[in-house]
mmCIF file of C-alpha atoms in Angstrom:
data_model
loop_
_atom_site.group_PDB
_atom_site.id
_atom_site.type_symbol
_atom_site.label_atom_id
_atom_site.label_comp_id
_atom_site.label_asym_id
_atom_site.label_seq_id
_atom_site.Cartn_x
_atom_site.Cartn_y
_atom_site.Cartn_z
ATOM 1 C CA MET A 1 0.000 0.000 0.000
ATOM 2 C CA VAL A 2 1.469 3.326 -1.086
ATOM 3 C CA ARG A 3 1.638 5.975 1.631
ATOM 4 C CA VAL A 4 0.578 9.369 0.306
ATOM 5 C CA MET A 5 0.277 12.891 1.696
ATOM 6 C CA VAL A 6 -1.917 15.563 0.076
ATOM 7 C CA VAL A 7 -1.103 19.287 0.219
ATOM 8 C CA ASP A 8 -3.558 21.886 -1.087
ATOM 9 C CA ASP A 9 -4.937 25.075 0.442
ATOM 10 C CA HIS A 10 -8.473 24.422 -0.832
ATOM 11 C CA PRO A 11 -10.219 22.148 1.729
ATOM 12 C CA LEU A 12 -12.796 20.665 -0.645
ATOM 13 C CA TRP A 13 -10.186 19.821 -3.276
ATOM 14 C CA ARG A 14 -7.769 18.443 -0.672
ATOM 15 C CA GLU A 15 -10.423 16.264 0.946
ATOM 16 C CA GLY A 16 -11.759 15.093 -2.414
ATOM 17 C CA VAL A 17 -8.314 13.995 -3.620
ATOM 18 C CA ALA A 18 -7.591 12.287 -0.293
ATOM 19 C CA ARG A 19 -10.919 10.436 -0.531
ATOM 20 C CA ASP A 20 -10.184 9.281 -4.094
ATOM 21 C CA LEU A 21 -6.785 7.971 -3.023
ATOM 22 C CA THR A 22 -8.211 6.144 -0.030
ATOM 23 C CA GLU A 23 -11.010 4.568 -2.073
ATOM 24 C CA ALA A 24 -8.373 3.337 -4.526
ATOM 25 C CA GLY A 25 -6.588 1.490 -1.734
ATOM 26 C CA LEU A 26 -3.814 3.984 -1.041
ATOM 27 C CA GLU A 27 -3.001 5.122 2.491
ATOM 28 C CA VAL A 28 -3.325 8.876 3.049
ATOM 29 C CA VAL A 29 -1.055 9.436 6.046
ATOM 30 C CA ALA A 30 -1.545 13.218 6.317
ATOM 31 C CA THR A 31 -2.854 16.352 4.640
ATOM 32 C CA ALA A 32 -1.710 19.966 4.837
ATOM 33 C CA ALA A 33 -2.896 23.388 3.730
ATOM 34 C CA ASN A 34 0.370 25.334 3.534
ATOM 35 C CA GLY A 35 4.090 24.914 3.029
ATOM 36 C CA THR A 36 5.089 24.918 6.678
ATOM 37 C CA GLU A 37 2.539 22.244 7.572
ATOM 38 C CA ALA A 38 3.626 20.238 4.550
ATOM 39 C CA ILE A 39 7.290 20.121 5.550
ATOM 40 C CA ASN A 40 6.578 19.351 9.205
ATOM 41 C CA ARG A 41 4.109 16.571 8.409
ATOM 42 C CA VAL A 42 6.322 14.992 5.769
ATOM 43 C CA LEU A 43 9.104 14.790 8.345
ATOM 44 C CA ALA A 44 6.675 13.262 10.854
ATOM 45 C CA THR A 45 4.944 10.735 8.588
ATOM 46 C CA ARG A 46 7.503 10.044 5.812
ATOM 47 C CA PRO A 47 5.042 9.351 2.970
ATOM 48 C CA GLU A 48 6.287 7.639 -0.160
ATOM 49 C CA VAL A 49 4.580 10.232 -2.368
ATOM 50 C CA LEU A 50 3.803 13.865 -1.618
ATOM 51 C CA LEU A 51 0.950 15.101 -3.801
ATOM 52 C CA LEU A 52 1.621 18.826 -3.805
ATOM 53 C CA ASP A 53 -0.046 21.958 -5.154
ATOM 54 C CA LEU A 54 2.382 24.730 -6.149
ATOM 55 C CA ASN A 55 0.213 27.697 -5.235
ATOM 56 C CA ILE A 56 -0.011 27.312 -1.450
ATOM 57 C CA PRO A 57 0.711 29.762 1.394
ATOM 58 C CA ALA A 58 4.437 30.240 1.949
ATOM 59 C CA PRO A 59 6.665 28.485 1.452
ATOM 60 C CA ASP A 60 5.138 27.651 -1.916
ATOM 61 C CA GLY A 61 5.241 24.247 -3.568
ATOM 62 C CA VAL A 62 8.523 24.805 -5.378
ATOM 63 C CA GLU A 63 10.278 25.820 -2.163
ATOM 64 C CA VAL A 64 8.726 22.903 -0.253
ATOM 65 C CA THR A 65 10.047 20.563 -2.935
ATOM 66 C CA ALA A 66 13.496 22.148 -2.810
ATOM 67 C CA GLN A 67 13.689 21.931 0.987
ATOM 68 C CA LEU A 68 12.651 18.278 1.044
ATOM 69 C CA THR A 69 15.110 17.475 -1.753
ATOM 70 C CA ARG A 70 17.952 19.093 0.193
ATOM 71 C CA ARG A 71 17.104 16.914 3.180
ATOM 72 C CA GLY A 72 17.632 13.790 1.063
ATOM 73 C CA LEU A 73 14.300 12.192 1.996
ATOM 74 C CA ASP A 74 12.913 9.172 0.179
ATOM 75 C CA THR A 75 9.594 10.965 -0.300
ATOM 76 C CA LYS A 76 8.899 11.629 -3.978
ATOM 77 C CA VAL A 77 7.050 14.783 -4.989
ATOM 78 C CA LEU A 78 4.224 14.684 -7.515
ATOM 79 C CA VAL A 79 2.971 18.188 -8.304
ATOM 80 C CA LEU A 80 -0.761 18.583 -8.900
ATOM 81 C CA SER A 81 -1.281 22.149 -10.042
ATOM 82 C CA ALA A 82 -3.803 24.307 -11.873
ATOM 83 C CA SER A 83 -0.888 25.796 -13.806
ATOM 84 C CA GLY A 84 0.594 24.227 -16.887
ATOM 85 C CA GLU A 85 2.945 27.143 -17.512
ATOM 86 C CA GLN A 86 6.387 26.213 -18.772
ATOM 87 C CA GLN A 87 8.272 28.053 -16.037
ATOM 88 C CA ASP A 88 6.190 26.499 -13.250
ATOM 89 C CA VAL A 89 6.888 23.032 -14.626
ATOM 90 C CA LEU A 90 10.611 23.620 -15.027
ATOM 91 C CA ASP A 91 10.908 25.250 -11.594
ATOM 92 C CA ALA A 92 9.214 22.258 -9.973
ATOM 93 C CA VAL A 93 11.399 19.726 -11.785
ATOM 94 C CA LYS A 94 14.544 21.713 -11.025
ATOM 95 C CA ALA A 95 13.553 21.730 -7.349
ATOM 96 C CA GLY A 96 13.313 17.944 -7.383
ATOM 97 C CA ALA A 97 9.743 16.987 -8.337
ATOM 98 C CA SER A 98 9.353 13.531 -9.880
ATOM 99 C CA GLY A 99 6.187 14.359 -11.765
ATOM 100 C CA TYR A 100 3.782 17.133 -12.718
ATOM 101 C CA LEU A 101 0.047 16.856 -13.401
ATOM 102 C CA VAL A 102 -2.430 19.620 -14.067
ATOM 103 C CA LYS A 103 -5.628 19.538 -12.054
ATOM 104 C CA SER A 104 -7.692 18.806 -15.132
ATOM 105 C CA ALA A 105 -6.182 15.283 -15.159
ATOM 106 C CA SER A 106 -8.686 12.459 -14.712
ATOM 107 C CA ARG A 107 -9.017 10.505 -11.482
ATOM 108 C CA GLU A 108 -7.541 7.464 -13.215
ATOM 109 C CA ALA A 109 -4.573 9.456 -14.502
ATOM 110 C CA LEU A 110 -3.916 10.790 -11.006
ATOM 111 C CA LEU A 111 -4.046 7.346 -9.400
ATOM 112 C CA ASP A 112 -1.783 5.882 -12.075
ATOM 113 C CA ALA A 113 0.664 8.770 -11.628
ATOM 114 C CA VAL A 114 0.865 8.288 -7.852
ATOM 115 C CA GLN A 115 1.620 4.593 -8.295
ATOM 116 C CA ALA A 116 4.204 5.298 -11.002
ATOM 117 C CA VAL A 117 6.002 7.955 -8.965
ATOM 118 C CA ALA A 118 6.052 5.604 -5.971
ATOM 119 C CA ARG A 119 7.854 3.087 -8.216
ATOM 120 C CA GLY A 120 10.487 5.675 -9.037
ATOM 121 C CA GLU A 121 9.146 6.754 -12.431
ATOM 122 C CA SER A 122 8.670 10.299 -13.720
ATOM 123 C CA VAL A 123 5.161 11.222 -14.799
ATOM 124 C CA PHE A 124 3.918 14.327 -16.596
ATOM 125 C CA THR A 125 0.633 15.528 -18.026
ATOM 126 C CA PRO A 126 0.710 14.867 -21.795
ATOM 127 C CA GLY A 127 2.552 17.708 -23.499
ATOM 128 C CA LEU A 128 4.649 18.612 -20.479
ATOM 129 C CA ALA A 129 7.021 15.652 -20.774
ATOM 130 C CA GLY A 130 8.301 16.934 -24.114
ATOM 131 C CA LEU A 131 8.789 20.366 -22.595
ATOM 132 C CA VAL A 132 10.924 19.014 -19.761
ATOM 133 C CA LEU A 133 12.948 16.715 -22.012
ATOM 134 C CA GLY A 134 13.510 19.544 -24.453
ATOM 135 C CA GLU A 135 14.769 21.808 -21.691
ATOM 136 C CA TYR A 136 17.189 19.194 -20.357
ATOM 137 C CA ARG A 137 18.431 18.518 -23.864
ATOM 138 C CA ARG A 138 19.012 22.237 -24.325
ATOM 139 C CA LEU A 139 20.898 22.432 -21.045
ATOM 140 C CA SER A 140 23.060 19.441 -21.907
ATOM 141 C CA GLU A 141 24.009 21.064 -25.194
ATOM 142 C CA ALA A 142 24.742 24.463 -23.645
ATOM 143 C CA PRO A 143 28.359 25.633 -23.962
ATOM 144 C CA PRO A 144 30.434 25.327 -20.782
ATOM 145 C CA ALA A 145 30.400 28.341 -18.498
ATOM 146 C CA ASP A 146 34.151 28.692 -18.527
ATOM 147 C CA GLU A 147 34.634 28.767 -22.284
ATOM 148 C CA PRO A 148 37.204 31.420 -23.255
ATOM 149 C CA ASP A 149 34.729 33.694 -25.061
ATOM 150 C CA ALA A 150 32.016 33.466 -22.387
ATOM 151 C CA PRO A 151 30.762 36.908 -21.278
ATOM 152 C CA ARG A 152 32.499 38.167 -18.155
ATOM 153 C CA LEU A 153 30.225 39.396 -15.403
ATOM 154 C CA THR A 154 31.422 41.527 -12.523
ATOM 155 C CA GLU A 155 31.346 40.074 -9.022
ATOM 156 C CA ARG A 156 28.296 42.203 -8.178
ATOM 157 C CA GLU A 157 26.477 41.209 -11.370
ATOM 158 C CA THR A 158 27.089 37.554 -10.570
ATOM 159 C CA GLU A 159 25.830 38.073 -7.025
ATOM 160 C CA VAL A 160 22.633 39.698 -8.300
ATOM 161 C CA LEU A 161 22.218 36.924 -10.884
ATOM 162 C CA ARG A 162 22.413 34.270 -8.157
ATOM 163 C CA LEU A 163 19.601 35.951 -6.248
ATOM 164 C CA VAL A 164 17.489 36.373 -9.373
ATOM 165 C CA ALA A 165 17.898 32.636 -10.006
ATOM 166 C CA LYS A 166 16.698 31.902 -6.469
ATOM 167 C CA GLY A 167 13.468 33.733 -7.282
ATOM 168 C CA LEU A 168 14.002 36.913 -5.277
ATOM 169 C CA THR A 169 12.305 40.092 -6.473
ATOM 170 C CA TYR A 170 14.326 43.209 -7.256
ATOM 171 C CA LYS A 171 13.109 44.734 -4.000
ATOM 172 C CA GLN A 172 14.239 41.689 -2.007
ATOM 173 C CA ILE A 173 17.620 41.699 -3.757
ATOM 174 C CA ALA A 174 18.048 45.393 -3.000
ATOM 175 C CA GLU A 175 17.323 44.773 0.684
ATOM 176 C CA ARG A 176 19.629 41.735 0.803
ATOM 177 C CA LEU A 177 22.564 43.553 -0.784
ATOM 178 C CA VAL A 178 21.802 46.974 0.730
ATOM 179 C CA LEU A 179 21.422 48.560 -2.688
ATOM 180 C CA SER A 180 18.794 50.783 -4.250
ATOM 181 C CA HIS A 181 16.061 49.240 -6.365
ATOM 182 C CA ARG A 182 17.387 51.198 -9.356
ATOM 183 C CA THR A 183 20.930 49.862 -8.880
ATOM 184 C CA VAL A 184 19.652 46.293 -8.899
ATOM 185 C CA GLN A 185 17.680 46.976 -12.081
ATOM 186 C CA ASN A 186 20.799 48.428 -13.699
ATOM 187 C CA HIS A 187 22.852 45.350 -12.791
ATOM 188 C CA VAL A 188 20.183 43.098 -14.285
ATOM 189 C CA GLN A 189 19.962 45.167 -17.476
ATOM 190 C CA ASN A 190 23.759 45.139 -17.837
ATOM 191 C CA THR A 191 23.792 41.376 -17.356
ATOM 192 C CA LEU A 192 21.042 40.877 -19.944
ATOM 193 C CA ARG A 193 22.996 42.982 -22.420
ATOM 194 C CA LYS A 194 26.277 41.143 -21.822
ATOM 195 C CA LEU A 195 24.652 37.734 -22.139
ATOM 196 C CA GLN A 196 22.490 38.799 -25.091
ATOM 197 C CA LEU A 197 19.331 37.682 -23.291
ATOM 198 C CA HIS A 198 15.943 39.335 -23.520
ATOM 199 C CA ASN A 199 14.107 38.930 -20.214
ATOM 200 C CA ARG A 200 14.218 37.664 -16.640
ATOM 201 C CA VAL A 201 13.023 34.156 -17.595
ATOM 202 C CA GLU A 202 15.966 33.687 -19.948
ATOM 203 C CA LEU A 203 18.267 35.077 -17.268
ATOM 204 C CA VAL A 204 17.038 32.524 -14.718
ATOM 205 C CA ARG A 205 17.570 29.711 -17.205
ATOM 206 C CA TYR A 206 21.106 30.916 -17.873
ATOM 207 C CA ALA A 207 21.820 30.896 -14.135
ATOM 208 C CA ILE A 208 20.315 27.430 -13.673
ATOM 209 C CA GLU A 209 22.403 26.047 -16.540
ATOM 210 C CA ARG A 210 25.522 27.155 -14.696
ATOM 211 C CA GLY A 211 24.423 26.090 -11.240
ATOM 212 C CA LEU A 212 24.238 29.662 -9.949
ATOM 213 C CA ASP A 213 20.919 28.947 -8.191
ATOM 214 C CA GLU A 214 22.487 26.392 -5.854
#
């Protein structure tokens, strides 16, 4: 019997999913409504699969996944989210999620995904698997960071880039580094220009490729 925990801040949805899992013969060991509860209850119950919504009260689902991954737990994370946005999917996988389903998935698809993730497989809503594979292929083909003609960032630009990759806002970065909001924006714009990138999303990907978000 697979031990599962369900995390969602909507009570009716959370209870409905837990009921479906139980009726299918799975053991729901705990539920939670926010990130703090999720982490504490995973540590207490050690489920095999954590069925996790991304959009929950802080810490959000991506950060919960990252924290559990850093702890080296055996619990596998299966994201069940209303969002099918590319960046949400990639952020979740980068944080350590084993699978990603959108909430429009059928009951049967959800049950199959929980069982598959418990077996150590990766499961994605149709269409998202290709996205993830394509991104990893792109990363594997990316030129090494230390190639001779790679753009050279200043120490401060690299520091700002690391914080951007961790998901901090410009305001948060300014407070962390004791800089003005405008100075942070200037560093980001200079970095975009040097790297020939167009927006913050591309900047985050660049940082992830080079491990600057670790």
